[in-house]
Amino acid sequence: MLADVLTMVWKEWKELLLSRGGIRGGLISTVGIPLAMLGVYLPWQNGPEWVTTPLLPAAWSWLPLLLVGALVADSFAGERERKTLETLLASRLSDRAILVGKIAALVGYGWGLALSSLVLGTITVNLVHPQKTLLLPGGNTVAVIVVFGLLTSLLAAAGGVLISLRAASVRQAAQINSLALMGLILGAVGLGKTLPPVWYARVAAAFTPPNLLRTEILLATAFLVIDAALLAAAALRFQRARLILD
Amino acid sequence: MGDIAIRTHELTRDFGSLRAVDRLSIEVPTGAIFGFLGPNGSGKTTTIRMLLGLLEPSAGRAEVLGYDTKTQPDQIRLRAGALLEHHGLYERFSAWDNLEFYGRIWRLPRRERHARIEELLRRLDLWDRRHESVGRWSRGMKQKLAVARALLHRPRIVFLDEPTAGLDPVAAASLREDLASLVRQEGVTVFLTTHNLAEAEKLCHAVAVISKGKLLAAGHPDELRSRAGVRAEIAARGVDDAALAALRARPEVHDAGYRDARLTIELRPGAELAPLISLLVEAGVRIEEVRKASLEDVFLTLIEEEKRCSPTC
């Protein structure tokens, strides 16, 4: 199973890198530009605050959602559109290996890029804006970014794959996916704006010590449950006969 | 299972009210190139999908290499190669990467995988262009590469769904030649669907004719020719009324006619042409050319009969 998943990941990443016509163009657009923006340009402009802001965990936890969301529409709808899906389904790969392989490739990309840009951003800030001591994000911040980065990558990948499995075309999948992402982000922002002051104070208190850890665990559990539900739904929707007839 | 690679019994598949495959019962011997012939929309692709376990039958059953298509599809796919309706190649990938991906899927060890890829690409004259994006290739080259992919892991059975469809005559002939030589060398059972009768005649040891999901006939192409009672066309001079009457009087002749120096003889099933040629020569007819019915004539006769017969038969 693991070997098959890795084979799928190899294929998915290779396709991603070749999406601009060649490996070099693909590397620049899918890895180079995001790393240059998030790991060099923005930290350079923002200075030490880039590493020390209390918003760092929140921002970096949501970043993979956007990175994965930009690619996930292509996962199954693209294979169907390019007529490569049936041959893949006629191979010896199991349903689970294909599905997990595609999700793992997306999670690896989104999560990996978010963590790499965080590391690169920290290096950039320390090089360009040197202080007396090294500027590093706190242990809790790093742990939150690692855990929530993984969970939001999985959320975007599993949800997006489910949409892509059902969509008639890549365009349709991308549209639904964008709407879902927009709804999620605007919903969160809107909710924050419309909360009554008492509730707002409670939420703010939940995100400050000593309640912070409890809130983080609760949120992580909620994400985990949603991710598991989306993965189960995608596994249920992944039926060879249905995909062939679609 | 013995010497039978594919066995179907009353295999049926419905899509709503449409019956795509209708109680199909066939046997494909191991090692044979089996032609599955039929017009567009006759149920060929649906049959392949059921044999690969990609679609479940609505009724009936099928076994491939002794494995049930409904309960053991993974075992079948493990041992089968396929070139389906579309070549299924990743067009942004090079030929090498396409084969590398499928070689990894079939878990061929690295050294063996690379040697096998080289062997197939060289044999199909694609080696020099192995690093090019497949998207830039002609359709004929892509089909060749898809054949290589289907044979990469040395499967025991290969399903080829109209491999030469849409190719120009030169590319089709080249692919046919490569296919024949590869299959001979690999000793693999081939299930080939086509509506190109010349292709089936050239490649296949046995054929089955299907129309509207129903099996119309099955057997060796020669057997089918004789069973269907087909026609011979003879370019001849000096055919008079007496010669024509003598011909028509023969029991194996269903009908005969002469027009524009062409003698057309409709033979009854199983009839031999040679005695009739002798009869004509003895009657002073000068024979210039004899064209025995091709598989295409058999096919057209069967389809025509099926149309006349349906829905009463």
Coordinates of C-alpha atoms in Angstrom, one line a residue:
Chain A
M1 CA 0.0 0.0 0.0
L2 CA 2.7 2.5 1.0
A3 CA 4.7 1.8 -2.2
D4 CA 1.5 2.4 -4.3
V5 CA 0.7 5.6 -2.4
L6 CA 4.3 6.9 -3.0
T7 CA 4.0 6.0 -6.7
M8 CA 0.8 8.1 -6.9
V9 CA 2.5 11.0 -5.0
W10 CA 5.5 10.8 -7.5
K11 CA 3.1 11.0 -10.4
E12 CA 1.0 13.8 -8.9
W13 CA 4.1 16.0 -8.1
K14 CA 5.6 15.3 -11.5
E15 CA 2.3 16.4 -13.1
L16 CA 2.3 19.5 -10.9
L17 CA 5.8 20.4 -11.9
L18 CA 5.1 19.9 -15.5
S19 CA 1.9 21.9 -15.5
R20 CA 3.8 24.9 -16.9
G21 CA 5.3 23.0 -19.7
G22 CA 8.6 22.1 -18.1
I23 CA 10.2 21.2 -14.8
R24 CA 11.9 24.6 -14.5
G25 CA 8.8 26.6 -15.2
G26 CA 6.8 24.3 -12.9
L27 CA 9.3 24.7 -10.1
I28 CA 9.3 28.4 -10.4
S29 CA 5.5 28.8 -10.4
T30 CA 4.5 26.2 -7.9
V31 CA 7.4 26.3 -5.4
G32 CA 9.7 29.2 -6.2
I33 CA 7.2 32.1 -6.3
P34 CA 5.3 31.1 -3.1
L35 CA 8.6 30.6 -1.3
A36 CA 9.9 33.9 -2.6
M37 CA 6.8 35.7 -1.5
L38 CA 6.1 34.1 1.8
G39 CA 9.7 33.2 2.8
V40 CA 11.7 36.2 1.5
Y41 CA 9.7 39.3 0.3
L42 CA 7.0 39.6 3.0
P43 CA 9.4 38.8 5.9
W44 CA 11.9 41.3 4.5
Q45 CA 9.2 44.0 4.3
N46 CA 7.6 43.2 7.7
G47 CA 10.8 42.8 9.7
P48 CA 11.0 41.1 13.2
E49 CA 7.2 41.3 13.6
W50 CA 6.9 38.6 10.9
V51 CA 8.2 36.1 13.4
T52 CA 6.9 37.6 16.7
T53 CA 3.4 38.6 15.8
P54 CA 0.7 36.6 17.8
L55 CA -1.2 36.2 14.6
L56 CA 1.6 34.0 13.1
P57 CA 0.0 30.6 14.1
A58 CA -3.4 31.7 12.8
A59 CA -2.0 32.9 9.5
W60 CA 0.3 29.9 8.9
S61 CA -2.4 27.4 9.8
W62 CA -4.7 28.7 7.1
L63 CA -2.0 29.1 4.5
P64 CA -2.1 25.4 3.4
L65 CA -5.8 25.7 2.8
L66 CA -5.1 28.3 0.0
L67 CA -2.1 26.4 -1.4
V68 CA -4.0 23.1 -1.6
G69 CA -7.2 24.8 -2.7
A70 CA -5.6 26.2 -5.8
L71 CA -4.6 22.7 -7.0
V72 CA -7.1 20.2 -5.8
A73 CA -9.8 20.8 -8.4
D74 CA -7.6 19.0 -11.0
S75 CA -7.2 15.8 -9.0
F76 CA -9.9 13.6 -10.4
A77 CA -11.8 16.0 -12.7
G78 CA -8.5 16.6 -14.5
E79 CA -7.8 12.9 -15.0
R80 CA -11.3 12.5 -16.3
E81 CA -11.0 15.5 -18.6
R82 CA -7.7 14.3 -20.0
K83 CA -9.0 10.8 -20.3
T84 CA -6.3 9.2 -18.2
L85 CA -8.6 8.1 -15.4
E86 CA -10.0 4.9 -16.9
T87 CA -6.5 3.5 -17.7
L88 CA -5.5 4.3 -14.1
L89 CA -8.6 2.5 -12.8
A90 CA -7.8 -0.5 -15.0
S91 CA -4.4 -0.9 -13.3
R92 CA -3.6 -3.0 -10.3
L93 CA -3.7 0.0 -7.9
S94 CA -6.3 -0.3 -5.2
D95 CA -9.1 2.3 -4.8
R96 CA -7.5 3.3 -1.5
A97 CA -4.0 3.7 -2.9
I98 CA -5.2 6.0 -5.7
L99 CA -7.3 8.2 -3.3
V100 CA -4.7 8.3 -0.5
G101 CA -1.9 9.0 -3.0
K102 CA -3.7 11.9 -4.5
I103 CA -4.6 13.4 -1.1
A104 CA -1.1 12.7 0.3
A105 CA 0.5 14.6 -2.7
L106 CA -1.7 17.6 -2.0
V107 CA -1.2 17.6 1.7
G108 CA 2.6 17.1 1.2
Y109 CA 2.7 20.1 -1.1
G110 CA 0.5 22.5 1.0
W111 CA 1.9 21.6 4.4
G112 CA 5.5 21.2 3.1
L113 CA 5.4 24.6 1.4
A114 CA 3.8 26.3 4.5
L115 CA 6.5 24.9 6.8
S116 CA 9.3 25.6 4.4
S117 CA 8.2 29.2 3.9
L118 CA 8.0 29.7 7.7
V119 CA 11.6 28.4 8.1
L120 CA 12.8 30.5 5.2
G121 CA 10.9 33.6 6.5
T122 CA 12.6 33.2 9.9
I123 CA 16.0 32.9 8.3
T124 CA 15.3 36.0 6.1
V125 CA 14.2 38.1 9.1
N126 CA 17.3 37.2 11.1
L127 CA 19.6 38.0 8.1
V128 CA 17.9 41.2 7.0
H129 CA 16.9 42.5 10.4
P130 CA 19.5 41.1 12.8
Q131 CA 18.8 41.5 16.5
K132 CA 21.0 40.8 19.6
T133 CA 19.6 37.4 19.8
L134 CA 18.1 35.1 17.2
L135 CA 14.4 35.8 16.5
L136 CA 12.6 32.5 16.6
P137 CA 8.9 31.6 16.8
G138 CA 7.9 30.1 20.2
G139 CA 7.6 26.4 20.8
N140 CA 3.8 26.5 21.1
T141 CA 3.6 28.6 17.9
V142 CA 5.6 26.1 16.0
A143 CA 3.6 23.2 17.4
V144 CA 0.3 24.9 16.4
I145 CA 1.6 25.7 12.9
V146 CA 2.7 22.1 12.4
V147 CA -0.5 20.5 13.7
F148 CA -3.0 23.0 12.3
G149 CA -1.1 23.2 9.0
L150 CA -1.5 19.5 8.6
L151 CA -5.2 19.5 9.6
T152 CA -6.1 22.4 7.2
S153 CA -4.1 20.8 4.4
L154 CA -6.1 17.6 4.9
L155 CA -9.3 19.6 5.1
A156 CA -8.6 21.3 1.8
A157 CA -7.4 18.1 0.1
A158 CA -10.1 15.8 1.3
G159 CA -12.9 18.3 0.7
G160 CA -11.5 19.3 -2.7
V161 CA -11.0 15.7 -3.8
L162 CA -14.6 15.0 -2.9
I163 CA -15.7 18.0 -5.0
S164 CA -13.4 16.9 -7.8
L165 CA -14.8 13.4 -7.8
R166 CA -18.3 14.7 -8.3
A167 CA -17.6 17.5 -10.7
A168 CA -18.1 17.2 -14.4
S169 CA -15.1 19.3 -15.3
V170 CA -12.0 20.9 -13.7
R171 CA -13.7 24.3 -14.1
Q172 CA -16.7 23.2 -12.3
A173 CA -14.6 21.7 -9.5
A174 CA -12.5 24.9 -9.2
Q175 CA -15.7 27.0 -9.0
I176 CA -17.3 25.0 -6.3
N177 CA -14.0 24.8 -4.4
S178 CA -13.5 28.5 -4.6
L179 CA -17.0 29.2 -3.4
A180 CA -16.5 26.8 -0.5
L181 CA -13.1 28.4 0.5
M182 CA -14.6 31.9 0.2
G183 CA -17.6 30.8 2.3
L184 CA -15.3 29.4 4.9
I185 CA -13.0 32.5 5.1
L186 CA -15.7 35.1 4.8
G187 CA -17.9 33.1 7.3
A188 CA -15.1 33.2 9.8
V189 CA -14.4 36.9 9.3
G190 CA -18.1 37.8 9.3
L191 CA -18.8 35.8 12.4
G192 CA -16.0 37.7 14.2
K193 CA -17.5 41.0 13.2
T194 CA -21.1 40.2 14.2
L195 CA -20.3 38.6 17.6
P196 CA -21.9 40.5 20.5
P197 CA -19.2 42.1 22.7
V198 CA -19.7 39.6 25.5
W199 CA -19.2 36.6 23.2
Y200 CA -16.3 38.4 21.6
A201 CA -14.6 38.8 25.0
R202 CA -15.2 35.1 25.7
V203 CA -13.6 34.0 22.4
A204 CA -10.7 36.4 23.0
A205 CA -10.3 34.9 26.5
A206 CA -10.3 31.4 25.0
F207 CA -7.4 32.3 22.8
T208 CA -5.2 33.7 25.6
P209 CA -3.4 31.8 28.3
P210 CA -4.3 29.9 30.4
N211 CA -7.2 28.8 28.2
L212 CA -5.3 28.7 25.0
L213 CA -4.0 25.1 25.1
R214 CA -7.5 23.8 25.8
T215 CA -9.0 25.8 22.9
E216 CA -6.2 24.5 20.6
I217 CA -6.9 20.9 21.6
L218 CA -10.7 21.4 21.1
L219 CA -10.1 23.1 17.7
A220 CA -7.7 20.4 16.6
T221 CA -10.2 17.7 17.6
A222 CA -13.0 19.4 15.7
F223 CA -10.7 19.7 12.6
L224 CA -9.8 16.1 12.9
V225 CA -13.4 15.0 13.0
I226 CA -14.3 17.1 10.0
D227 CA -11.2 15.8 8.1
A228 CA -12.1 12.2 9.0
A229 CA -15.7 12.7 7.8
L230 CA -14.5 14.3 4.5
L231 CA -12.0 11.4 4.0
A232 CA -14.8 8.8 4.6
A233 CA -17.1 10.6 2.2
A234 CA -14.4 10.7 -0.5
A235 CA -13.7 7.0 0.0
L236 CA -17.4 6.2 -0.2
R237 CA -17.7 8.3 -3.4
F238 CA -14.6 6.6 -5.0
Q239 CA -16.2 3.7 -6.8
R240 CA -14.6 2.4 -10.0
A241 CA -17.9 1.7 -11.8
R242 CA -19.3 5.1 -10.9
L243 CA -16.2 6.9 -12.0
I244 CA -16.2 5.0 -15.3
L245 CA -19.8 5.9 -16.0
D246 CA -19.4 9.5 -15.0
Chain B
M1 CA -9.8 -23.3 -16.2
G2 CA -7.4 -25.2 -18.5
D3 CA -6.8 -23.6 -21.8
I4 CA -9.5 -21.0 -21.6
A5 CA -8.4 -17.4 -20.7
I6 CA -11.8 -15.8 -20.9
R7 CA -15.2 -17.4 -20.3
T8 CA -18.4 -15.5 -20.2
H9 CA -21.8 -17.1 -19.5
E10 CA -25.0 -15.1 -20.4
L11 CA -23.1 -11.9 -19.5
T12 CA -25.5 -9.0 -19.5
R13 CA -25.3 -5.3 -18.8
D14 CA -28.2 -2.9 -18.8
F15 CA -28.0 0.9 -18.6
G16 CA -31.5 1.8 -17.5
S17 CA -33.8 0.5 -20.2
L18 CA -30.9 0.0 -22.7
R19 CA -29.3 -3.4 -22.9
A20 CA -25.7 -2.8 -23.9
V21 CA -24.6 -6.5 -23.6
D22 CA -27.2 -9.2 -24.0
R23 CA -26.5 -12.7 -22.6
L24 CA -23.1 -12.9 -24.1
S25 CA -21.4 -16.4 -23.9
I26 CA -17.9 -16.7 -25.4
E27 CA -14.7 -18.6 -24.7
V28 CA -11.3 -17.2 -25.6
P29 CA -8.5 -19.8 -25.7
T30 CA -5.2 -19.0 -23.8
G31 CA -2.6 -17.5 -26.1
A32 CA -5.0 -16.6 -28.8
I33 CA -5.6 -13.2 -30.4
F34 CA -9.3 -13.0 -30.2
G35 CA -11.1 -10.4 -32.3
F36 CA -14.3 -9.0 -30.9
L37 CA -16.0 -7.4 -33.8
G38 CA -19.0 -5.1 -34.0
P39 CA -20.2 -1.8 -35.2
N40 CA -20.0 1.4 -33.0
G41 CA -22.2 1.1 -30.0
S42 CA -22.5 -2.7 -30.2
G43 CA -21.3 -3.3 -26.6
K44 CA -17.6 -4.0 -27.2
T45 CA -16.3 -1.4 -24.7
T46 CA -18.9 -2.3 -22.1
T47 CA -17.8 -6.0 -22.4
I48 CA -14.1 -5.0 -21.9
R49 CA -15.0 -2.9 -18.9
M50 CA -16.9 -5.9 -17.4
L51 CA -14.0 -8.3 -18.1
L52 CA -11.6 -5.9 -16.3
G53 CA -14.0 -5.7 -13.4
L54 CA -14.6 -2.0 -13.9
L55 CA -18.3 -2.5 -14.4
E56 CA -20.4 -5.2 -12.7
P57 CA -22.7 -7.2 -15.0
S58 CA -26.4 -6.9 -14.5
A59 CA -26.7 -10.6 -15.0
G60 CA -24.6 -13.6 -16.0
R61 CA -21.0 -14.0 -15.1
A62 CA -17.5 -13.9 -16.5
E63 CA -14.1 -15.4 -15.7
V64 CA -10.8 -14.0 -16.8
L65 CA -7.7 -16.3 -16.2
G66 CA -9.9 -18.3 -13.8
Y67 CA -10.9 -15.3 -11.7
D68 CA -14.5 -14.1 -11.3
T69 CA -14.9 -10.5 -12.6
K70 CA -17.4 -9.6 -9.9
T71 CA -15.6 -11.1 -6.9
Q72 CA -11.9 -11.0 -7.9
P73 CA -11.4 -8.0 -10.1
D74 CA -8.2 -7.1 -8.4
Q75 CA -6.7 -10.5 -9.3
I76 CA -7.6 -9.9 -13.0
R77 CA -6.3 -6.3 -13.1
L78 CA -3.0 -7.6 -11.5
R79 CA -2.5 -9.9 -14.5
A80 CA -4.0 -7.8 -17.3
G81 CA -2.8 -5.0 -19.5
A82 CA -5.1 -2.6 -21.2
L83 CA -5.3 -0.1 -24.0
L84 CA -8.8 1.2 -23.6
E85 CA -10.9 3.5 -25.8
H86 CA -8.6 6.4 -25.1
H87 CA -4.8 5.9 -24.9
G88 CA -4.8 7.2 -21.4
L89 CA -1.3 8.6 -21.6
Y90 CA -0.2 11.6 -19.5
E91 CA 0.5 14.1 -22.3
R92 CA 2.7 16.4 -20.2
F93 CA 4.9 13.4 -19.4
S94 CA 7.6 12.0 -21.7
A95 CA 7.3 8.5 -23.1
W96 CA 9.9 7.4 -20.5
D97 CA 7.9 8.9 -17.6
N98 CA 4.6 7.4 -18.8
L99 CA 6.2 4.0 -18.8
E100 CA 8.1 4.7 -15.6
F101 CA 4.9 5.5 -13.8
Y102 CA 3.2 2.3 -14.9
G103 CA 6.3 0.3 -14.3
R104 CA 6.2 1.5 -10.7
I105 CA 2.5 0.7 -10.4
W106 CA 3.3 -2.8 -11.4
R107 CA 6.2 -2.8 -9.0
L108 CA 8.9 -3.8 -11.5
P109 CA 12.3 -3.5 -9.8
R110 CA 14.2 -0.4 -11.0
R111 CA 16.8 -2.2 -13.1
E112 CA 14.3 -4.6 -14.7
R113 CA 11.8 -1.7 -15.2
H114 CA 14.4 0.4 -17.1
A115 CA 15.6 -2.5 -19.2
R116 CA 12.0 -3.4 -20.1
I117 CA 11.2 0.3 -21.0
E118 CA 14.2 0.5 -23.2
E119 CA 13.4 -2.8 -24.9
L120 CA 9.8 -1.8 -25.7
L121 CA 10.7 1.7 -26.8
R122 CA 13.5 0.5 -29.1
R123 CA 11.2 -2.2 -30.6
L124 CA 8.5 0.3 -31.3
D125 CA 11.0 2.9 -32.8
L126 CA 10.2 5.4 -30.0
W127 CA 13.6 5.3 -28.2
D128 CA 15.1 8.4 -29.8
R129 CA 12.1 10.5 -28.7
R130 CA 11.7 9.0 -25.2
H131 CA 12.3 12.4 -23.5
E132 CA 9.8 14.4 -25.5
S133 CA 6.4 15.3 -24.2
V134 CA 3.9 12.8 -25.4
G135 CA 1.5 15.6 -26.1
R136 CA 3.6 16.6 -29.1
W137 CA 3.4 13.2 -30.7
S138 CA 1.2 12.0 -33.5
R139 CA -1.8 9.8 -32.7
G140 CA 0.0 6.8 -34.2
M141 CA 3.0 7.2 -31.9
K142 CA 0.8 7.6 -28.9
Q143 CA -1.1 4.4 -29.7
K144 CA 2.2 2.6 -30.0
L145 CA 3.3 3.9 -26.6
A146 CA 0.0 2.9 -25.1
V147 CA 0.6 -0.7 -26.5
A148 CA 4.0 -0.6 -24.8
R149 CA 2.4 0.5 -21.6
A150 CA -0.1 -2.4 -21.8
L151 CA 2.6 -4.9 -22.3
L152 CA 5.2 -3.4 -19.9
H153 CA 4.6 -5.7 -17.0
R154 CA 4.4 -8.9 -19.2
P155 CA 0.7 -9.4 -18.5
R156 CA -0.9 -12.8 -19.2
I157 CA -3.8 -11.1 -21.0
V158 CA -4.1 -7.8 -22.8
F159 CA -7.3 -6.0 -23.7
L160 CA -7.0 -3.7 -26.7
D161 CA -10.0 -1.5 -27.5
E162 CA -9.8 -0.5 -31.1
P163 CA -6.1 0.3 -31.0
T164 CA -6.0 1.5 -34.6
A165 CA -9.1 3.6 -34.6
G166 CA -8.5 7.1 -35.9
L167 CA -5.1 6.3 -37.4
D168 CA -4.2 6.9 -41.0
P169 CA -3.7 3.8 -43.1
V170 CA 0.1 3.9 -42.8
A171 CA 0.2 4.4 -39.0
A172 CA -2.5 1.7 -38.6
A173 CA -0.5 -0.8 -40.7
S174 CA 2.6 0.0 -38.8
L175 CA 0.9 -0.4 -35.4
R176 CA -0.7 -3.6 -36.6
E177 CA 2.6 -5.0 -37.6
D178 CA 4.3 -4.0 -34.3
L179 CA 1.3 -5.4 -32.4
A180 CA 1.5 -8.8 -34.2
S181 CA 5.2 -9.1 -33.6
L182 CA 5.1 -8.1 -30.0
V183 CA 2.2 -10.4 -29.2
R184 CA 3.9 -13.3 -31.0
Q185 CA 7.1 -12.7 -29.0
E186 CA 5.4 -12.2 -25.6
G187 CA 3.0 -15.2 -26.0
V188 CA 0.1 -13.2 -24.4
T189 CA -3.6 -13.7 -24.8
V190 CA -5.2 -10.7 -26.6
F191 CA -8.7 -9.6 -26.5
L192 CA -9.0 -7.1 -29.4
T193 CA -12.1 -5.1 -30.2
T194 CA -12.3 -3.5 -33.6
H195 CA -14.6 -2.6 -36.4
N196 CA -11.8 -2.9 -38.8
L197 CA -12.4 -6.3 -40.4
A198 CA -9.1 -6.4 -42.4
E199 CA -7.3 -5.9 -39.1
A200 CA -9.2 -8.8 -37.4
E201 CA -8.5 -11.0 -40.5
K202 CA -4.8 -10.2 -40.3
L203 CA -4.3 -10.6 -36.6
C204 CA -6.9 -12.8 -35.1
H205 CA -7.0 -16.6 -34.6
A206 CA -10.6 -16.4 -33.6
V207 CA -13.3 -13.8 -33.8
A208 CA -16.8 -13.1 -32.4
V209 CA -19.2 -10.8 -34.0
I210 CA -21.5 -8.7 -31.8
S211 CA -24.3 -6.3 -32.7
K212 CA -26.6 -4.5 -30.3
G213 CA -25.0 -6.4 -27.5
K214 CA -25.9 -9.8 -28.9
L215 CA -23.4 -12.4 -30.1
L216 CA -24.1 -13.1 -33.8
A217 CA -21.3 -15.6 -34.5
A218 CA -18.0 -16.8 -33.2
G219 CA -15.1 -19.0 -34.5
H220 CA -12.1 -18.9 -36.8
P221 CA -12.4 -16.3 -39.6
D222 CA -12.4 -19.1 -42.2
E223 CA -15.1 -21.0 -40.3
L224 CA -17.2 -17.9 -40.2
R225 CA -16.8 -17.3 -43.9
S226 CA -18.0 -20.7 -44.8
R227 CA -20.7 -20.8 -42.1
A228 CA -22.3 -17.5 -43.3
G229 CA -22.7 -18.7 -46.8
V230 CA -21.0 -15.8 -48.5
R231 CA -20.2 -14.5 -51.9
A232 CA -17.4 -14.8 -54.4
E233 CA -16.7 -12.3 -57.1
I234 CA -15.0 -13.5 -60.3
A235 CA -13.7 -11.3 -63.0
A236 CA -14.3 -13.5 -66.1
R237 CA -14.8 -13.3 -69.9
G238 CA -17.0 -15.6 -72.0
V239 CA -19.7 -16.3 -69.5
D240 CA -22.8 -17.3 -71.5
D241 CA -26.3 -18.2 -70.5
A242 CA -25.4 -22.0 -70.6
A243 CA -22.5 -21.5 -68.2
L244 CA -24.6 -19.4 -65.9
A245 CA -27.5 -22.0 -65.9
A246 CA -25.0 -24.8 -65.2
L247 CA -23.7 -22.8 -62.2
R248 CA -27.2 -22.0 -60.9
A249 CA -28.0 -25.7 -61.1
R250 CA -25.3 -26.7 -58.6
P251 CA -26.7 -27.4 -55.1
E252 CA -24.0 -25.3 -53.4
V253 CA -24.9 -22.2 -55.3
H254 CA -27.7 -20.1 -53.9
D255 CA -27.6 -17.6 -56.7
A256 CA -25.4 -16.4 -59.5
G257 CA -25.3 -13.3 -61.8
Y258 CA -23.1 -11.9 -64.5
R259 CA -22.7 -8.1 -65.2
D260 CA -19.9 -5.9 -66.6
A261 CA -17.5 -8.9 -66.9
R262 CA -18.1 -9.7 -63.2
L263 CA -19.6 -13.0 -62.1
T264 CA -21.1 -13.0 -58.7
I265 CA -21.8 -16.3 -56.9
E266 CA -23.8 -16.5 -53.7
L267 CA -22.6 -19.7 -52.0
R268 CA -24.6 -21.7 -49.5
P269 CA -23.0 -22.2 -46.0
G270 CA -20.0 -24.5 -46.1
A271 CA -19.8 -24.5 -49.9
E272 CA -16.4 -24.9 -51.7
L273 CA -15.5 -22.5 -54.5
A274 CA -12.9 -24.7 -56.3
P275 CA -15.3 -27.1 -58.0
L276 CA -17.3 -24.2 -59.4
I277 CA -14.1 -22.6 -60.8
S278 CA -13.4 -25.9 -62.5
L279 CA -16.9 -26.1 -63.9
L280 CA -16.5 -22.6 -65.4
V281 CA -13.2 -23.3 -66.9
E282 CA -14.6 -26.5 -68.5
A283 CA -17.4 -24.4 -69.9
G284 CA -14.9 -22.2 -71.7
V285 CA -14.9 -19.2 -69.3
R286 CA -11.7 -17.3 -69.0
I287 CA -11.1 -16.5 -65.4
E288 CA -9.0 -13.4 -64.7
E289 CA -9.4 -12.9 -61.0
V290 CA -11.2 -14.6 -58.1
R291 CA -12.0 -12.7 -54.9
K292 CA -13.3 -14.8 -52.1
A293 CA -15.5 -13.2 -49.5
S294 CA -13.6 -11.3 -46.9
L295 CA -14.4 -11.2 -43.2
E296 CA -16.0 -7.9 -44.0
D297 CA -18.6 -9.6 -46.2
V298 CA -19.3 -12.1 -43.5
F299 CA -19.7 -9.2 -41.0
L300 CA -22.0 -7.3 -43.2
T301 CA -24.1 -10.4 -44.0
L302 CA -24.4 -11.1 -40.2
I303 CA -25.4 -7.6 -39.4
E304 CA -27.8 -7.4 -42.3
E305 CA -29.4 -10.7 -41.2
E306 CA -29.6 -9.5 -37.6
K307 CA -31.4 -6.3 -38.8
R308 CA -33.9 -8.4 -40.8
C309 CA -34.4 -10.8 -38.1
S310 CA -34.7 -8.3 -35.2
P311 CA -36.9 -8.1 -33.1
T312 CA -38.6 -11.4 -34.0
C313 CA -35.5 -13.6 -33.5

